[in-house]
Each structure stands twice: as C-alpha cells, then as structure tokens.
Amino acid sequence: MATTIKVFGGKPHPLATYIFINESVAASGKGSGRVYGDINGWFFQWLRRNTHRYLGKKVADGEVAITQLDDNNSNKYVDGTAAILTGAQGDVYVRLPLFFTEAVEVNATKHIWRIGFSGQKLGENWQAWDLGLLGAYEATCSDATNNSSGTLYSRSGVASAGGVSQANFKAKAANMGKGFSLVKWKHQCALAFLFYGMYGSTNCQAICGSGTNSYEKNTGQTNSIGMNDTTTSNDNSMSINFLGLENWWGNKNELMHNVVVDGNVWKITEDDGTVRSVTGQSTYNTWVYPLNFVIGKHLDAIPRPTQSATDDSQGYCDGIYMTGAGGRVLRRSCGDSNSVGGVACSSADSGASGTWAHAGSRLAFNGSIVKLDRASYAQL
C-alpha cells in the first residue's frame, strides 16, 4: 500500500513509495538506522516483479530484440525450455522498467532526505530513469587485448575482461553499434538507491555478500538463481547477485562511460550530451567513507565536501577514492571482495589510458528494445 503519512517538507504523493535517509546517523551493523520509511514497499515489489534477465540480439543499428529468461533459473526461458547463455543465443541482459524519483532534503541541518519512487511521473521535479539494457555479467571482449578492436559481450562461462583501458573499452562498445556503451553513472546511482529502499540498509555487503575473493572468476556463477539476490551465506566464494546483476560489486572494478573527475569536480555527460558538473569532497589519495552524499535530483552518490566517516562500516559503508588530479576517469565497485567496495563505491585515480588486471567494465544499451516471445526470438 502506498505511503500516505504527512511529514515535514510537504505531503507525499499517494501514488509513490517513500524512504527517508537521515545522514546524521552513522549507521552500524548491517547499515541500519539511517534508512527508514516504506522499506521494500509496493514500488520496490512492483519493480522486482517487472525486472528480468533477458537474452538479447542486435537486429538493426540502434535496435536490440530480447526474450525473457526464467526468474528463478536463467538456464531456462520463461516458458521452461533450455536457454544457452554462452553466446549462441545472444547476450544476457537485465532490464528494469521505466521509473521516476523525487529527492527532497527535508531537513538541511541533519541532512534528512525524503526520496519518492513511482512508476509514474508525478510532477515536474520527478526524475525519469530509463536504464535500458544492462549486462547481467561483467563484460568479455572478442579481442581481449588493450586496443580499440573487437566488441564487448555479456556472456556466461568466460573470464571477464581486464587489462583494457577505459578509452579502448569505450571503443569496443562503440564497435557494437549505435546505442551501446559501458556502464554509466545513472546505473551506479539508481541501483544504489534502489538497494537502500529495498533493504533499509546502506551496507550491501552485510546483506548480499561481499563478492568473490578473486577477480579471475568466470561469469555465470549466479545463473541457477536467476533474479534472486544472494546472501552473506555465500561468504566471498561466490559472485553476488542483486536484481539479476552478477558481481554488481566485488570481483572487478568496472570502468564507467561518462564521468571525468577534475580535482573534486565530477563532470557527468548525460545521454542527451549535456554535461553536469557536481562539486564533491576534496580529500585526496586516501579512501573517503561518505556520511553525506550530494544526492539531489540525479541521486548523485558523490560525497559532499568535508563530510566523511572514519571507516567503511559507517555512513554509506562504501569507499570513494580520488587523487585530485584532472581528467581522471571513474571506476565503480572494487576488485576482489574488499570491504570498501559496495554498491556506491567508486574511484578516480587514472586517466583514460590506465589499465589494471582487476578492472573491467560492463556492457549497456540505450535504444530501441523489442520484446519477443521465445519462438519469435528463435527465428532471428
């Protein structure tokens, strides 16, 4: 049922689900204490029901056809027939439905945010989130060398790519055609706040696990559980799963497509080509553990100036690392199962030509998406 309670800062809309984040609370244990409200309310349940893994094939420039996989076992199509996830029948993606958010700082002294979520645009201040298709796995490359040739894939049973620069990852994604890119800042922010709303926690590692303890794990460890989230019972021996996204944190860093950090200014290029500049904290060459995020309309998971905790068990429970230099590209998550590396972790310490064995990326697509039944998809 929708939240209808009246709170300071205005009356919530009855067609939305609302959470609150009190950033003056340090958080402890499983990150509880700072997130409250309609945790896992009707919106989050609706979003889960309408988020699925799909097999997808490019059918024209800027167009991908998809067909749904079984929510409880990705080795099957939704009709129960066997699916091949290793590339012969397409790449494996996650698609979330279009949704909207409204973020209001209702108490600027204590930094209390009210964040509404809805499947409808309820006013001019509501931000649309069209996340397109997002690779279910960290990307692999047809040409895994550090150059601009080859293309990116999202396929099971292979080692994800590493040792490729952000510039060359972007080139390999572009070689796929119109609409393909690396994972973007909008994915980072949307998934972080969806996690907070679903679990009422800012400590994703204490809920779903910390991820694998080696960045060399093959993709597909979560195929048999489909869309079901992992738990800490998996320890760090298995890839985590959140909303069908395998290793959304843990295993490898993921180089991002559209963010450059100059000092403490984050320059974010949106899908329409506009560039937003957001000023964050100016603490360099050490991990920062944010107590306060900029948030705002775009749910920016960027630490506010001078606001940080002492370790990654407090605040948002994830680390942010910057060097203060200009032209630094952004990596999300963290390699291995490091405790700093959760759903909001990011680091900016190298230019577009930097490479690391533990840094990969993830394929994304924004364009025309055609949903087909299995029989029609098989004819492609």
mmCIF file of C-alpha atoms in Angstrom, residues 107-235:
data_model
loop_
_atom_site.group_PDB
_atom_site.id
_atom_site.type_symbol
_atom_site.label_atom_id
_atom_site.label_comp_id
_atom_site.label_asym_id
_atom_site.label_seq_id
_atom_site.Cartn_x
_atom_site.Cartn_y
_atom_site.Cartn_z
ATOM 1 C CA ASN A 107 15.961 18.840 6.953
ATOM 2 C CA ALA A 108 19.139 20.599 5.817
ATOM 3 C CA THR A 109 20.620 20.688 9.342
ATOM 4 C CA LYS A 110 20.514 16.926 9.890
ATOM 5 C CA HIS A 111 20.707 16.146 6.166
ATOM 6 C CA ILE A 112 17.472 14.147 6.085
ATOM 7 C CA TRP A 113 16.328 13.208 2.591
ATOM 8 C CA ARG A 114 12.878 12.102 1.544
ATOM 9 C CA ILE A 115 13.074 10.087 -1.672
ATOM 10 C CA GLY A 116 9.943 9.101 -3.542
ATOM 11 C CA PHE A 117 9.774 6.263 -6.066
ATOM 12 C CA SER A 118 6.972 5.713 -8.568
ATOM 13 C CA GLY A 119 6.178 4.022 -11.847
ATOM 14 C CA GLN A 120 4.578 7.301 -12.971
ATOM 15 C CA LYS A 121 5.851 10.853 -13.449
ATOM 16 C CA LEU A 122 4.028 12.682 -10.665
ATOM 17 C CA GLY A 123 5.319 16.201 -11.257
ATOM 18 C CA GLU A 124 7.971 18.294 -12.969
ATOM 19 C CA ASN A 125 10.538 17.561 -10.249
ATOM 20 C CA TRP A 126 10.342 13.814 -10.746
ATOM 21 C CA GLN A 127 13.418 12.385 -12.471
ATOM 22 C CA ALA A 128 12.932 9.681 -15.120
ATOM 23 C CA TRP A 129 15.145 6.584 -15.000
ATOM 24 C CA ASP A 130 15.334 4.686 -18.274
ATOM 25 C CA LEU A 131 18.232 2.323 -17.669
ATOM 26 C CA GLY A 132 17.926 0.474 -20.971
ATOM 27 C CA LEU A 133 19.682 -2.898 -21.045
ATOM 28 C CA LEU A 134 22.494 -3.628 -18.624
ATOM 29 C CA GLY A 135 24.822 -6.602 -18.969
ATOM 30 C CA ALA A 136 23.968 -9.283 -16.426
ATOM 31 C CA TYR A 137 27.683 -10.088 -16.247
ATOM 32 C CA GLU A 138 30.888 -8.108 -16.353
ATOM 33 C CA ALA A 139 31.926 -7.754 -19.969
ATOM 34 C CA THR A 140 34.137 -10.012 -22.025
ATOM 35 C CA CYS A 141 35.775 -8.992 -25.307
ATOM 36 C CA SER A 142 36.072 -10.661 -28.707
ATOM 37 C CA ASP A 143 39.578 -9.160 -28.759
ATOM 38 C CA ALA A 144 40.797 -9.075 -25.178
ATOM 39 C CA THR A 145 43.972 -7.125 -25.913
ATOM 40 C CA ASN A 146 44.307 -3.476 -24.942
ATOM 41 C CA ASN A 147 43.367 -1.904 -28.254
ATOM 42 C CA SER A 148 40.281 -0.453 -29.939
ATOM 43 C CA SER A 149 39.411 -3.540 -31.979
ATOM 44 C CA GLY A 150 36.787 -6.159 -31.189
ATOM 45 C CA THR A 151 33.460 -5.883 -29.398
ATOM 46 C CA LEU A 152 32.040 -6.387 -25.909
ATOM 47 C CA TYR A 153 29.749 -9.180 -24.772
ATOM 48 C CA SER A 154 27.705 -10.173 -21.736
ATOM 49 C CA ARG A 155 28.029 -13.952 -21.710
ATOM 50 C CA SER A 156 28.275 -16.825 -19.272
ATOM 51 C CA GLY A 157 31.120 -19.239 -18.679
ATOM 52 C CA VAL A 158 34.053 -16.993 -19.553
ATOM 53 C CA ALA A 159 36.557 -14.820 -17.740
ATOM 54 C CA SER A 160 35.528 -11.172 -17.739
ATOM 55 C CA ALA A 161 37.910 -8.792 -19.496
ATOM 56 C CA GLY A 162 40.614 -6.900 -17.623
ATOM 57 C CA GLY A 163 43.753 -5.008 -18.507
ATOM 58 C CA VAL A 164 41.915 -2.834 -21.055
ATOM 59 C CA SER A 165 41.848 0.954 -20.755
ATOM 60 C CA GLN A 166 38.661 2.979 -20.456
ATOM 61 C CA ALA A 167 39.305 4.512 -23.878
ATOM 62 C CA ASN A 168 39.613 1.097 -25.505
ATOM 63 C CA PHE A 169 36.652 -0.370 -23.602
ATOM 64 C CA LYS A 170 34.578 2.535 -24.939
ATOM 65 C CA ALA A 171 35.834 1.872 -28.457
ATOM 66 C CA LYS A 172 34.940 -1.833 -28.214
ATOM 67 C CA ALA A 173 31.438 -0.909 -27.017
ATOM 68 C CA ALA A 174 31.065 1.573 -29.865
ATOM 69 C CA ASN A 175 32.055 -1.186 -32.304
ATOM 70 C CA MET A 176 28.829 -2.932 -31.278
ATOM 71 C CA GLY A 177 26.858 -0.153 -32.950
ATOM 72 C CA LYS A 178 24.537 2.715 -32.089
ATOM 73 C CA GLY A 179 23.267 2.781 -28.517
ATOM 74 C CA PHE A 180 25.928 0.525 -26.964
ATOM 75 C CA SER A 181 28.181 1.857 -24.216
ATOM 76 C CA LEU A 182 29.886 0.955 -20.984
ATOM 77 C CA VAL A 183 28.010 1.056 -17.684
ATOM 78 C CA LYS A 184 27.086 4.658 -16.835
ATOM 79 C CA TRP A 185 26.792 6.913 -13.814
ATOM 80 C CA LYS A 186 22.992 6.713 -13.937
ATOM 81 C CA HIS A 187 23.221 2.953 -13.381
ATOM 82 C CA GLN A 188 25.519 3.440 -10.390
ATOM 83 C CA CYS A 189 23.226 5.940 -8.676
ATOM 84 C CA ALA A 190 19.894 4.283 -9.471
ATOM 85 C CA LEU A 191 20.981 0.845 -8.269
ATOM 86 C CA ALA A 192 22.468 2.260 -5.065
ATOM 87 C CA PHE A 193 19.270 3.993 -4.006
ATOM 88 C CA LEU A 194 17.103 1.076 -5.091
ATOM 89 C CA PHE A 195 19.191 -1.117 -2.803
ATOM 90 C CA TYR A 196 18.743 1.312 0.111
ATOM 91 C CA GLY A 197 14.978 1.331 -0.436
ATOM 92 C CA MET A 198 14.646 -2.424 -0.808
ATOM 93 C CA TYR A 199 16.714 -3.356 2.234
ATOM 94 C CA GLY A 200 16.605 -0.305 4.527
ATOM 95 C CA SER A 201 20.383 -0.584 4.758
ATOM 96 C CA THR A 202 23.473 1.117 3.377
ATOM 97 C CA ASN A 203 25.705 -1.926 3.910
ATOM 98 C CA CYS A 204 25.129 -4.071 0.827
ATOM 99 C CA GLN A 205 27.964 -6.464 1.698
ATOM 100 C CA ALA A 206 26.290 -7.319 5.004
ATOM 101 C CA ILE A 207 23.076 -8.201 3.131
ATOM 102 C CA CYS A 208 24.047 -9.825 -0.180
ATOM 103 C CA GLY A 209 27.678 -10.742 0.456
ATOM 104 C CA SER A 210 30.997 -9.163 -0.395
ATOM 105 C CA GLY A 211 31.587 -10.734 -3.794
ATOM 106 C CA THR A 212 34.269 -13.123 -4.939
ATOM 107 C CA ASN A 213 37.754 -13.017 -3.465
ATOM 108 C CA SER A 214 39.377 -13.245 -6.909
ATOM 109 C CA TYR A 215 38.884 -11.042 -9.945
ATOM 110 C CA GLU A 216 39.526 -14.044 -12.199
ATOM 111 C CA LYS A 217 36.239 -15.860 -11.524
ATOM 112 C CA ASN A 218 34.304 -16.905 -14.636
ATOM 113 C CA THR A 219 30.924 -15.335 -15.318
ATOM 114 C CA GLY A 220 27.699 -17.262 -14.732
ATOM 115 C CA GLN A 221 28.011 -18.326 -11.097
ATOM 116 C CA THR A 222 24.522 -16.934 -10.428
ATOM 117 C CA ASN A 223 22.748 -18.486 -13.438
ATOM 118 C CA SER A 224 20.914 -21.081 -11.378
ATOM 119 C CA ILE A 225 19.381 -18.494 -9.029
ATOM 120 C CA GLY A 226 18.169 -16.121 -11.749
ATOM 121 C CA MET A 227 16.809 -12.898 -10.305
ATOM 122 C CA ASN A 228 17.155 -13.930 -6.665
ATOM 123 C CA ASP A 229 19.582 -11.922 -4.564
ATOM 124 C CA THR A 230 22.472 -13.670 -2.853
ATOM 125 C CA THR A 231 23.007 -13.548 0.902
ATOM 126 C CA THR A 232 26.031 -13.490 3.178
ATOM 127 C CA SER A 233 25.802 -17.289 3.444
ATOM 128 C CA ASN A 234 27.766 -17.345 0.185
ATOM 129 C CA ASP A 235 30.696 -15.738 2.016
#
